[in-house]
Coordinates of C-alpha atoms and ligand atoms in Angstrom, one line a residue:
M1 CA 5.5 34.7 8.4
S2 CA 5.2 34.2 12.2
P3 CA 8.0 36.3 13.6
T4 CA 7.0 35.9 17.3
P5 CA 5.4 33.1 19.2
P6 CA 1.7 33.3 20.2
P7 CA 1.6 34.8 23.7
D8 CA -0.6 32.0 25.1
L9 CA 2.2 29.6 24.2
Q10 CA 4.1 31.1 27.2
L11 CA 7.6 30.2 25.8
A12 CA 10.3 31.2 28.2
D13 CA 12.8 31.2 25.4
A14 CA 11.4 33.0 22.3
G15 CA 14.5 31.9 20.4
L16 CA 13.0 28.4 20.2
W17 CA 10.2 29.8 18.0
R18 CA 11.5 29.1 14.5
C19 CA 9.4 29.2 11.4
N20 CA 12.1 29.2 8.8
A21 CA 13.9 26.0 7.6
F22 CA 17.4 25.3 8.7
L23 CA 20.1 24.2 6.2
A24 CA 23.8 24.7 5.7
G25 CA 23.9 26.3 9.2
A26 CA 21.5 29.1 8.3
W27 CA 17.7 29.8 8.7
Q28 CA 16.1 30.1 5.3
A29 CA 12.6 31.4 4.4
G30 CA 12.1 29.2 1.3
T31 CA 9.9 29.9 -1.7
G32 CA 6.6 30.1 0.2
R33 CA 4.8 29.4 3.4
F34 CA 2.4 26.8 4.7
T35 CA 0.0 26.9 7.7
V36 CA 0.4 24.9 10.8
H37 CA -3.0 24.4 12.7
A38 CA -3.6 23.7 16.3
P39 CA -5.5 20.3 16.6
A40 CA -7.1 21.5 19.8
S41 CA -8.9 24.4 18.1
G42 CA -8.3 24.1 14.4
E43 CA -7.0 27.6 14.4
T44 CA -3.8 28.8 12.7
L45 CA -0.7 28.4 14.9
A46 CA 2.1 29.5 12.6
E47 CA 3.1 30.1 9.0
V48 CA 6.2 28.1 8.2
A49 CA 8.7 28.1 5.3
A50 CA 7.7 25.9 2.4
L51 CA 10.9 24.7 0.7
G52 CA 11.2 23.3 -2.8
E53 CA 13.5 21.0 -4.8
A54 CA 16.2 23.6 -5.2
E55 CA 16.5 23.9 -1.4
A56 CA 16.5 20.1 -1.1
Q57 CA 19.4 19.9 -3.5
A58 CA 21.2 22.7 -1.5
A59 CA 20.8 20.7 1.7
I60 CA 22.2 17.6 0.1
A61 CA 25.2 19.7 -1.2
A62 CA 25.7 21.2 2.3
A63 CA 25.6 17.8 4.0
E64 CA 28.0 16.3 1.4
A65 CA 30.4 19.2 2.0
A66 CA 30.2 18.8 5.8
W67 CA 30.7 15.0 5.8
P68 CA 34.5 14.8 5.5
A69 CA 35.2 17.0 8.5
W70 CA 32.3 15.4 10.5
R71 CA 33.5 11.9 9.9
A72 CA 37.1 13.0 10.7
Q73 CA 36.0 14.2 14.1
T74 CA 37.0 11.8 16.9
A75 CA 34.2 9.8 18.4
K76 CA 34.9 11.6 21.6
A77 CA 34.3 15.0 19.9
R78 CA 31.1 13.8 18.3
A79 CA 30.0 12.4 21.7
A80 CA 30.7 15.7 23.4
L81 CA 28.5 17.6 20.9
L82 CA 25.7 15.1 21.4
Q83 CA 26.0 15.4 25.1
R84 CA 25.8 19.2 24.9
W85 CA 22.7 18.9 22.7
F86 CA 21.1 16.5 25.2
L87 CA 21.7 19.0 28.0
L88 CA 20.2 21.8 26.0
I89 CA 17.1 19.7 25.1
T90 CA 16.6 18.7 28.7
A91 CA 16.9 22.3 29.9
A92 CA 14.3 23.4 27.3
T93 CA 11.8 20.6 28.3
E94 CA 8.9 23.0 29.2
D95 CA 9.2 25.1 26.1
L96 CA 9.6 22.1 23.8
A97 CA 6.6 20.4 25.5
R98 CA 4.5 23.6 25.0
L99 CA 5.4 23.7 21.3
M100 CA 4.7 20.0 20.9
S101 CA 1.3 20.2 22.7
A102 CA 0.3 23.2 20.6
E103 CA 1.1 21.7 17.2
Q104 CA 0.3 18.0 17.9
G105 CA -2.3 18.2 20.6
K106 CA -1.0 15.8 23.2
P107 CA -1.4 16.6 26.9
L108 CA 1.4 18.6 28.4
A109 CA 2.3 15.7 30.7
E110 CA 2.8 13.4 27.7
A111 CA 4.7 16.1 25.8
R112 CA 7.1 16.5 28.7
A113 CA 7.6 12.7 28.8
E114 CA 8.3 12.7 25.1
V115 CA 11.0 15.4 25.5
G116 CA 12.6 13.1 28.1
Y117 CA 12.2 10.0 25.9
G118 CA 13.5 11.8 22.8
A119 CA 16.4 13.4 24.7
S120 CA 17.4 9.9 26.0
F121 CA 18.3 8.8 22.5
V122 CA 20.7 11.7 22.2
E123 CA 22.2 10.8 25.6
W124 CA 22.3 7.1 24.7
F125 CA 24.1 7.6 21.3
A126 CA 26.5 10.2 22.8
E127 CA 27.7 7.2 24.9
E128 CA 27.4 4.6 22.0
A129 CA 29.4 7.0 19.7
R130 CA 32.6 5.8 21.4
R131 CA 31.9 2.1 21.1
V132 CA 31.9 1.6 17.4
H133 CA 34.3 -1.3 17.3
G134 CA 35.7 -3.2 14.3
E135 CA 37.1 -6.7 14.4
T136 CA 40.1 -8.8 13.6
I137 CA 39.4 -12.4 12.4
P138 CA 41.9 -15.2 12.4
A139 CA 43.0 -15.9 8.8
T140 CA 43.6 -19.4 7.5
D141 CA 46.5 -18.1 5.4
P142 CA 49.5 -17.2 7.7
S143 CA 50.6 -14.5 5.3
K144 CA 47.3 -12.6 5.7
R145 CA 45.3 -10.8 8.4
I146 CA 41.6 -10.0 8.3
L147 CA 40.4 -6.7 9.5
V148 CA 36.8 -5.5 9.7
L149 CA 36.3 -1.7 9.9
K150 CA 33.0 0.1 10.7
Q151 CA 32.7 3.4 8.9
P152 CA 29.9 6.0 8.6
I153 CA 27.6 5.3 5.6
G154 CA 27.4 9.0 4.4
V155 CA 24.6 11.6 4.0
C156 CA 21.4 10.4 5.6
A157 CA 17.8 11.5 5.1
A158 CA 15.2 11.2 7.8
I159 CA 11.4 11.6 7.1
T160 CA 9.4 11.6 10.2
P161 CA 5.7 11.6 11.4
W162 CA 3.6 14.0 13.4
N163 CA 2.6 11.8 16.3
F164 CA 6.0 12.1 18.2
P165 CA 7.4 15.3 16.8
L166 CA 10.6 15.2 18.8
A167 CA 11.4 11.6 19.6
M168 CA 11.0 10.2 16.1
I169 CA 13.6 12.8 15.0
T170 CA 16.2 12.2 17.8
R171 CA 15.7 8.4 17.4
K172 CA 17.2 8.7 13.9
V173 CA 19.4 11.8 14.1
A174 CA 21.3 10.9 17.2
P175 CA 22.7 7.6 16.0
A176 CA 23.4 9.0 12.5
L177 CA 25.5 11.9 14.0
A178 CA 27.1 9.5 16.5
A179 CA 28.3 7.3 13.6
G180 CA 29.8 10.3 11.7
C181 CA 26.9 11.0 9.2
P182 CA 25.4 14.4 8.3
V183 CA 21.6 14.4 8.3
I184 CA 18.7 16.0 6.4
I185 CA 15.4 15.9 8.3
K186 CA 12.0 16.4 6.7
P187 CA 9.5 16.6 9.6
A188 CA 5.7 16.1 9.2
E189 CA 3.9 19.2 7.8
Q190 CA 1.6 19.0 10.9
T191 CA 4.4 19.4 13.4
P192 CA 7.5 21.3 12.0
L193 CA 7.8 23.7 15.0
T194 CA 9.3 21.1 17.4
A195 CA 11.8 20.0 14.7
L196 CA 12.9 23.5 14.1
A197 CA 13.3 24.1 17.8
L198 CA 15.5 21.0 17.9
A199 CA 17.6 22.5 15.1
E200 CA 18.0 25.8 17.1
L201 CA 19.3 23.8 20.0
A202 CA 21.6 21.8 17.8
Q203 CA 23.0 25.1 16.4
R204 CA 23.5 26.3 20.0
A205 CA 25.3 23.0 20.9
G206 CA 27.8 23.8 18.1
F207 CA 27.2 21.2 15.4
P208 CA 29.0 22.5 12.3
P209 CA 27.0 23.9 9.3
G210 CA 25.6 21.2 7.1
V211 CA 25.8 18.4 9.7
L212 CA 22.1 18.8 10.7
N213 CA 19.5 20.2 8.3
V214 CA 15.7 20.6 8.5
L215 CA 13.6 21.0 5.4
T216 CA 10.0 22.0 5.9
A217 CA 7.1 21.8 3.4
D218 CA 3.4 21.2 3.3
G219 CA 2.0 17.8 2.1
P220 CA 2.5 18.2 -1.7
G221 CA 5.9 19.9 -1.0
S222 CA 6.9 17.0 1.2
I223 CA 6.3 14.6 -1.7
A224 CA 8.5 16.7 -3.9
L225 CA 11.3 16.9 -1.3
G226 CA 11.0 13.2 -0.7
R227 CA 11.5 12.5 -4.4
V228 CA 14.7 14.6 -4.4
L229 CA 16.1 12.9 -1.3
C230 CA 15.3 9.4 -2.7
A231 CA 16.7 10.1 -6.1
S232 CA 20.0 11.6 -5.0
P233 CA 23.0 9.2 -5.2
A234 CA 24.7 11.3 -2.6
V235 CA 22.0 10.3 0.0
R236 CA 23.2 6.8 1.1
H237 CA 20.6 6.1 3.8
L238 CA 16.9 6.9 4.2
S239 CA 15.2 6.4 7.6
F240 CA 11.4 6.8 7.4
T241 CA 8.9 6.6 10.2
G242 CA 5.3 6.7 9.1
S243 CA 2.6 4.7 7.4
T244 CA 3.3 1.5 5.6
E245 CA 1.7 2.9 2.5
V246 CA 4.2 5.8 2.3
G247 CA 7.0 3.4 3.3
R248 CA 6.4 1.3 0.2
I249 CA 6.5 4.5 -2.0
L250 CA 9.7 5.7 -0.5
A251 CA 11.4 2.2 -0.7
A252 CA 10.5 2.1 -4.4
Q253 CA 11.8 5.6 -5.0
C254 CA 15.1 4.6 -3.3
A255 CA 15.6 1.4 -5.3
P256 CA 17.3 3.1 -8.3
T257 CA 20.1 4.3 -6.0
V258 CA 20.2 1.2 -3.8
K259 CA 20.0 3.1 -0.6
K260 CA 20.2 1.5 2.9
L261 CA 16.7 1.8 4.4
A262 CA 15.3 1.9 7.9
L263 CA 11.5 1.7 7.9
E264 CA 9.4 2.1 11.0
L265 CA 5.9 1.7 9.7
G266 CA 2.3 1.0 10.7
G267 CA 1.1 -1.4 13.4
N268 CA -1.9 -3.4 14.5
A269 CA -0.8 -4.5 17.9
P270 CA -2.7 -7.4 19.6
F271 CA -3.2 -7.3 23.4
L272 CA -3.8 -10.8 24.8
V273 CA -5.2 -11.3 28.3
F274 CA -5.4 -14.8 29.7
D275 CA -7.7 -16.1 32.5
D276 CA -4.7 -16.3 35.0
A277 CA -3.7 -12.6 34.4
D278 CA -3.8 -10.0 37.2
L279 CA -7.0 -8.2 36.2
E280 CA -6.1 -4.8 37.6
A281 CA -2.6 -4.9 36.1
A282 CA -4.0 -6.0 32.7
V283 CA -6.5 -3.1 32.8
E284 CA -3.8 -0.6 33.8
G285 CA -1.6 -1.9 31.0
A286 CA -4.4 -1.7 28.5
L287 CA -5.1 1.9 29.4
A288 CA -1.4 2.8 28.8
A289 CA -1.1 0.8 25.6
K290 CA -4.4 2.1 24.2
Y291 CA -5.0 5.7 25.1
R292 CA -1.5 7.2 25.2
N293 CA -1.4 10.1 22.7
A294 CA -5.2 9.5 22.1
G295 CA -4.4 6.1 20.6
Q296 CA -2.1 7.8 18.0
T297 CA 1.0 5.7 18.5
C298 CA 2.4 2.9 16.2
V299 CA 2.6 0.6 19.2
C300 CA -0.9 1.2 20.5
A301 CA -2.9 -1.9 21.3
N302 CA -5.2 -1.9 18.3
R303 CA -7.2 -5.1 19.2
F304 CA -7.7 -6.9 22.5
Y305 CA -8.1 -10.7 22.8
V306 CA -9.5 -11.7 26.3
Q307 CA -10.0 -15.3 27.4
D308 CA -13.5 -16.4 28.3
G309 CA -13.1 -16.6 32.0
I310 CA -12.0 -13.0 32.5
Y311 CA -13.7 -11.4 29.5
E312 CA -16.7 -9.6 31.1
A313 CA -14.7 -8.5 34.2
F314 CA -12.0 -7.1 31.9
V315 CA -14.3 -5.1 29.5
Q316 CA -16.4 -3.7 32.4
R317 CA -13.3 -2.5 34.3
L318 CA -11.6 -1.1 31.2
A319 CA -14.7 0.8 30.3
E320 CA -15.0 2.2 33.8
K321 CA -11.4 3.4 33.7
A322 CA -11.6 4.7 30.1
A323 CA -14.7 6.7 30.9
A324 CA -12.9 8.5 33.7
L325 CA -10.1 9.8 31.5
R326 CA -10.3 13.6 31.2
V327 CA -10.5 14.8 27.6
G328 CA -9.5 18.4 26.7
P329 CA -6.9 20.7 25.1
G330 CA -3.4 19.4 25.9
T331 CA -2.2 22.6 27.4
R332 CA -5.0 22.4 30.1
E333 CA -3.4 21.0 33.3
G334 CA -4.8 17.7 34.3
V335 CA -6.0 16.7 30.8
Q336 CA -5.2 13.0 30.1
Q337 CA -6.4 12.8 26.5
G338 CA -6.0 15.5 23.8
P339 CA -7.6 15.9 20.4
L340 CA -6.9 13.8 17.3
I341 CA -4.5 15.4 14.8
D342 CA -7.1 16.5 12.3
A343 CA -10.7 16.0 10.9
A344 CA -9.6 13.1 8.7
A345 CA -8.3 11.2 11.7
L346 CA -11.6 11.9 13.5
A347 CA -13.6 10.6 10.6
K348 CA -11.6 7.4 10.4
V349 CA -12.1 6.7 14.0
E350 CA -15.9 7.3 13.6
S351 CA -16.0 5.0 10.6
H352 CA -14.4 2.2 12.6
V353 CA -16.8 2.5 15.5
A354 CA -19.8 2.8 13.1
D355 CA -18.7 -0.4 11.3
A356 CA -18.2 -2.3 14.5
L357 CA -21.6 -1.3 15.9
A358 CA -23.3 -2.2 12.6
G359 CA -21.7 -5.6 12.9
G360 CA -23.1 -6.2 16.3
A361 CA -20.4 -4.9 18.7
R362 CA -21.5 -3.7 22.1
L363 CA -20.6 -0.1 23.1
L364 CA -19.6 0.1 26.7
T365 CA -18.3 3.7 26.8
G366 CA -17.6 6.5 24.4
G367 CA -18.4 6.1 20.7
R368 CA -18.9 9.8 20.1
R369 CA -17.2 13.1 19.5
V370 CA -16.8 15.3 22.6
Q371 CA -16.5 19.1 23.1
P372 CA -14.6 20.0 26.2
A373 CA -16.3 22.4 28.5
D374 CA -15.3 26.1 28.0
H375 CA -13.5 25.2 24.8
A376 CA -14.3 25.8 21.1
G377 CA -13.2 23.8 18.1
G378 CA -10.8 20.8 17.9
H379 CA -11.0 17.1 17.0
F380 CA -11.9 15.4 20.3
Y381 CA -13.2 11.9 20.6
A382 CA -14.3 10.1 23.8
P383 CA -12.2 7.1 25.0
T384 CA -14.2 4.2 23.7
V385 CA -14.5 0.5 24.6
L386 CA -16.3 -2.0 22.3
A387 CA -17.2 -5.5 23.4
D388 CA -18.4 -8.6 21.4
V389 CA -16.1 -7.5 18.5
T390 CA -15.5 -10.0 15.7
P391 CA -12.6 -10.4 13.2
A392 CA -14.9 -9.2 10.4
M393 CA -14.8 -5.7 11.8
R394 CA -12.5 -3.1 10.3
C395 CA -11.1 -2.0 13.7
T396 CA -9.4 -5.4 14.0
R397 CA -7.9 -5.4 10.5
E398 CA -6.9 -1.8 10.1
E399 CA -4.9 0.5 12.3
T400 CA -7.5 2.8 14.0
F401 CA -5.0 5.3 15.3
G402 CA -7.5 6.6 17.8
P403 CA -8.9 6.0 21.4
V404 CA -10.9 2.9 20.5
A405 CA -10.5 -0.4 22.3
P406 CA -12.2 -3.3 20.4
V407 CA -12.3 -6.4 22.6
L408 CA -12.6 -9.9 21.1
R409 CA -13.0 -13.1 23.1
F410 CA -10.9 -16.3 22.8
H411 CA -11.0 -19.9 24.3
T412 CA -7.6 -21.4 23.9
E413 CA -3.9 -20.2 23.7
A414 CA -3.5 -21.6 20.2
E415 CA -6.6 -19.7 19.1
A416 CA -5.3 -16.4 20.6
L417 CA -1.9 -16.8 19.0
A418 CA -3.4 -17.5 15.6
A419 CA -5.7 -14.5 15.8
A420 CA -2.9 -12.2 17.0
N421 CA -0.7 -13.3 14.0
A422 CA -3.5 -12.9 11.4
S423 CA -2.2 -9.5 10.2
E424 CA 0.2 -8.2 7.7
F425 CA 1.6 -6.0 10.4
G426 CA 4.0 -7.1 13.2
L427 CA 5.3 -4.2 15.2
A428 CA 4.3 -4.6 18.9
A429 CA 2.2 -7.2 20.8
Y430 CA 1.2 -7.5 24.5
V431 CA 0.5 -10.5 26.7
Y432 CA -0.8 -10.6 30.2
T433 CA -0.4 -14.0 32.0
R434 CA 1.3 -15.2 35.2
D435 CA 2.2 -18.6 33.7
I436 CA 5.9 -18.5 32.8
G437 CA 5.6 -21.4 30.3
R438 CA 2.8 -19.4 28.5
V439 CA 4.9 -16.3 28.6
M440 CA 7.7 -18.0 26.7
R441 CA 5.4 -19.9 24.3
V442 CA 3.4 -16.9 23.4
S443 CA 6.4 -14.5 23.2
E444 CA 8.2 -16.8 20.9
G445 CA 5.0 -17.5 18.8
L446 CA 4.0 -13.9 18.3
E447 CA 4.9 -12.4 14.9
S448 CA 6.1 -9.0 16.1
G449 CA 9.3 -7.1 16.6
I450 CA 8.4 -6.2 20.2
V451 CA 6.5 -8.1 22.9
G452 CA 5.3 -6.4 26.1
V453 CA 4.8 -9.0 28.9
N454 CA 2.6 -7.8 31.8
T455 CA 3.4 -4.2 30.8
G456 CA 1.8 -1.7 28.4
I457 CA 4.8 0.6 28.1
I458 CA 7.7 -0.9 26.1
S459 CA 9.6 1.9 24.5
T460 CA 13.1 2.9 25.7
A461 CA 16.4 4.0 24.1
E462 CA 18.3 0.9 25.4
A463 CA 16.1 -1.6 23.5
P464 CA 15.9 -2.4 19.8
F465 CA 12.7 -0.9 18.4
G466 CA 11.2 -2.1 15.1
G467 CA 8.8 -4.3 13.3
V468 CA 8.6 -7.5 11.2
K469 CA 6.4 -8.2 8.2
Q470 CA 4.9 -5.0 6.8
S471 CA 5.7 -3.0 9.9
G472 CA 9.2 -2.2 8.7
L473 CA 12.9 -2.9 8.4
G474 CA 15.7 -2.4 10.8
R475 CA 15.9 -1.3 14.5
E476 CA 16.1 2.0 16.3
G477 CA 17.6 2.5 19.7
S478 CA 20.0 0.1 21.5
H479 CA 23.5 -0.5 19.9
H480 CA 21.7 -2.0 16.9
G481 CA 20.4 1.5 16.1
L482 CA 23.9 2.6 15.5
D483 CA 24.7 -0.2 13.1
E484 CA 22.0 1.2 10.8
Y485 CA 24.3 4.1 10.0
L486 CA 27.6 2.2 9.6
E487 CA 29.1 0.3 6.7
M488 CA 31.3 -2.8 7.4
K489 CA 34.5 -2.8 5.4
Y490 CA 36.7 -6.0 5.1
V491 CA 40.4 -5.3 4.8
C492 CA 42.6 -8.2 3.7
L493 CA 46.2 -7.6 4.7
G494 CA 48.4 -9.8 2.5
G495 CA 52.2 -10.4 2.0
L496 CA 52.8 -10.6 5.8
D497 CA 54.9 -13.7 5.7
G498 CA 58.2 -11.8 5.5
Ligands
LIG501 N1 6.8 2.3 13.5 C1 7.0 3.4 14.1 O1 7.9 3.6 14.9 C2 6.0 4.5 13.8 C3 6.1 5.7 14.5 C4 5.1 6.7 14.3 C5 4.1 6.6 13.3 N2 4.1 5.4 12.6 C6 3.0 5.2 11.6 O2 2.8 6.4 10.8 C7 1.4 6.5 10.5 C8 0.9 7.9 11.0 O3 1.8 8.9 10.8 P1 1.7 9.9 9.6 O4 0.3 10.1 9.3 O5 2.6 11.1 9.7 O6 2.3 9.0 8.4 P2 2.6 9.4 6.9 O7 3.2 8.2 6.3 O8 1.4 10.0 6.3 O9 3.7 10.6 6.9 C9 4.9 10.4 7.5 C10 5.9 11.4 6.9 O10 6.0 11.1 5.6 C11 5.8 12.2 4.7 N3 5.3 11.8 3.5 C12 4.0 11.4 3.3 N4 3.8 11.0 2.0 C13 5.1 11.1 1.4 C14 5.6 10.9 0.1 N5 4.8 10.4 -0.9 N6 6.9 11.1 -0.1 C15 7.7 11.7 0.8 N7 7.3 11.9 2.1 C16 6.0 11.6 2.4 C17 4.9 13.1 5.6 O11 5.1 14.5 5.2 C18 5.5 12.9 7.0 O12 6.6 13.7 7.2 C19 0.7 5.4 11.2 O13 0.6 4.3 10.3 C20 1.7 5.0 12.3 O14 1.6 3.6 12.7 C21 5.0 4.4 12.8
LIG502 O1 4.4 5.9 17.4 C1 5.4 5.4 17.4 C2 6.4 5.6 18.5 O2 7.5 4.9 18.2 C3 5.8 5.2 19.8 S1 6.9 5.2 21.1 O3 6.9 6.5 21.8 O4 8.2 4.9 20.6 O5 6.4 4.1 22.0

């Protein structure tokens, strides 16, 4: 048990240090504990409650019991609670950022930005809560009227990843609560502390018991909890963010109860740079799209395609900028790239670089582990740029999920588009060109759910976020994100002809 936060975490509000799970409005110790490690050192950060199937069933029962009163709340009342939660999250930015940086590794500046990004979904859906409108449709029978109602779908489960420990939770929970649904969250075993701090703030905001629940467990325990959530007919919606491999497993587990699914899965984003692009802007966009969170984001540029005329200038400039990024523990001020999440992630990155070099790629910078000065332990890897990369290399076919920029060369627009689309994934894509005709042709031709044009930063609560092909189903954010948690009911009013 970890009753008090580590002093070096410097939490201003020790009440945000929670290591028990949260269900039915109470903090529960569970049947055992699991260890959370700090990626920056590999050392133990906390011992957190490990819950089992019985607690998962209890959380489902609590959510079911809470649903009637929660759905009966007015939209304005739900919106007010979400707004209060938004304000509490925002006020706790520094503490939440410190928790996140400690358990996930990202630099404090990125962690603070994620708190703002994650809170923006709570703010956005506090506003959207009051705009769930039905329809009336002109009937062809004068004795009838057609009404369309939108109603909350019911108990929702959310299974979330470690790379954005706060935003991937609020991006699901805020619309579900806004729609009138109770939620059961199962955060990643690597990053439960941020999720539990969010639950503490939700309790302070005044959400009724059972409306928001957080189940924690280690890896094997997560699989068991997932099975219970997928198998329960009381759970009507499953929202999952994580790898495509696990998304397939969960979708199969949900099939027997025909759950509505929202799947935000893996990516392999292409980043296209044409000869007419603004070179400096393209390099800045590449840095943002590649090295944010040490390359551990689903929308990270995973492979770069640069046209002949600008190729060498681009790779040299990108390598110069990447080499200048400051690598170190996330809590050290000024650090721009933190560690990878664990040793397995580090090994995967190393294997992709080794495979590329063995295939003839040219290393321009990085390509090795690094140990920050005056710092022991951790899973640090240098920001890396590889030139002369070919489609045969693993780093172009698989999601590296690390700070490695493989750069391929292309001759024509058609060739670039074909290469970009040659993937089973289709989440994000990026294109740099100043030719408006090419912007439209390429944006329309790319097989992805999101296209960044002359920008490397695309994610915002107002826009629909999601992928095509094997990058997922559904959209999060925007008004569309609310529809995921609503059922449409057609009411046929007859006998109205007097
Ligand atoms: N599309 C998006 O918005 C998005 C966002 C973040 C991460 N991702 C993807 O997630 C992957 C990396 O994140 P990750 O390593 O946490 O993913 P992961 O799929 O290993 O785990 C995600 C979550 O699923 C749980 N989980 C794993 N196996 C499970 C099972 N069999 N049953 C029930 N739950 C299970 C984990 O405990 C965790 O909470 C990458 O592929 C990345 O692209 C996608
Ligand atoms: O990793 C996946 C996240 O969705 C990335 S973002 O913060 O939404 O861009």
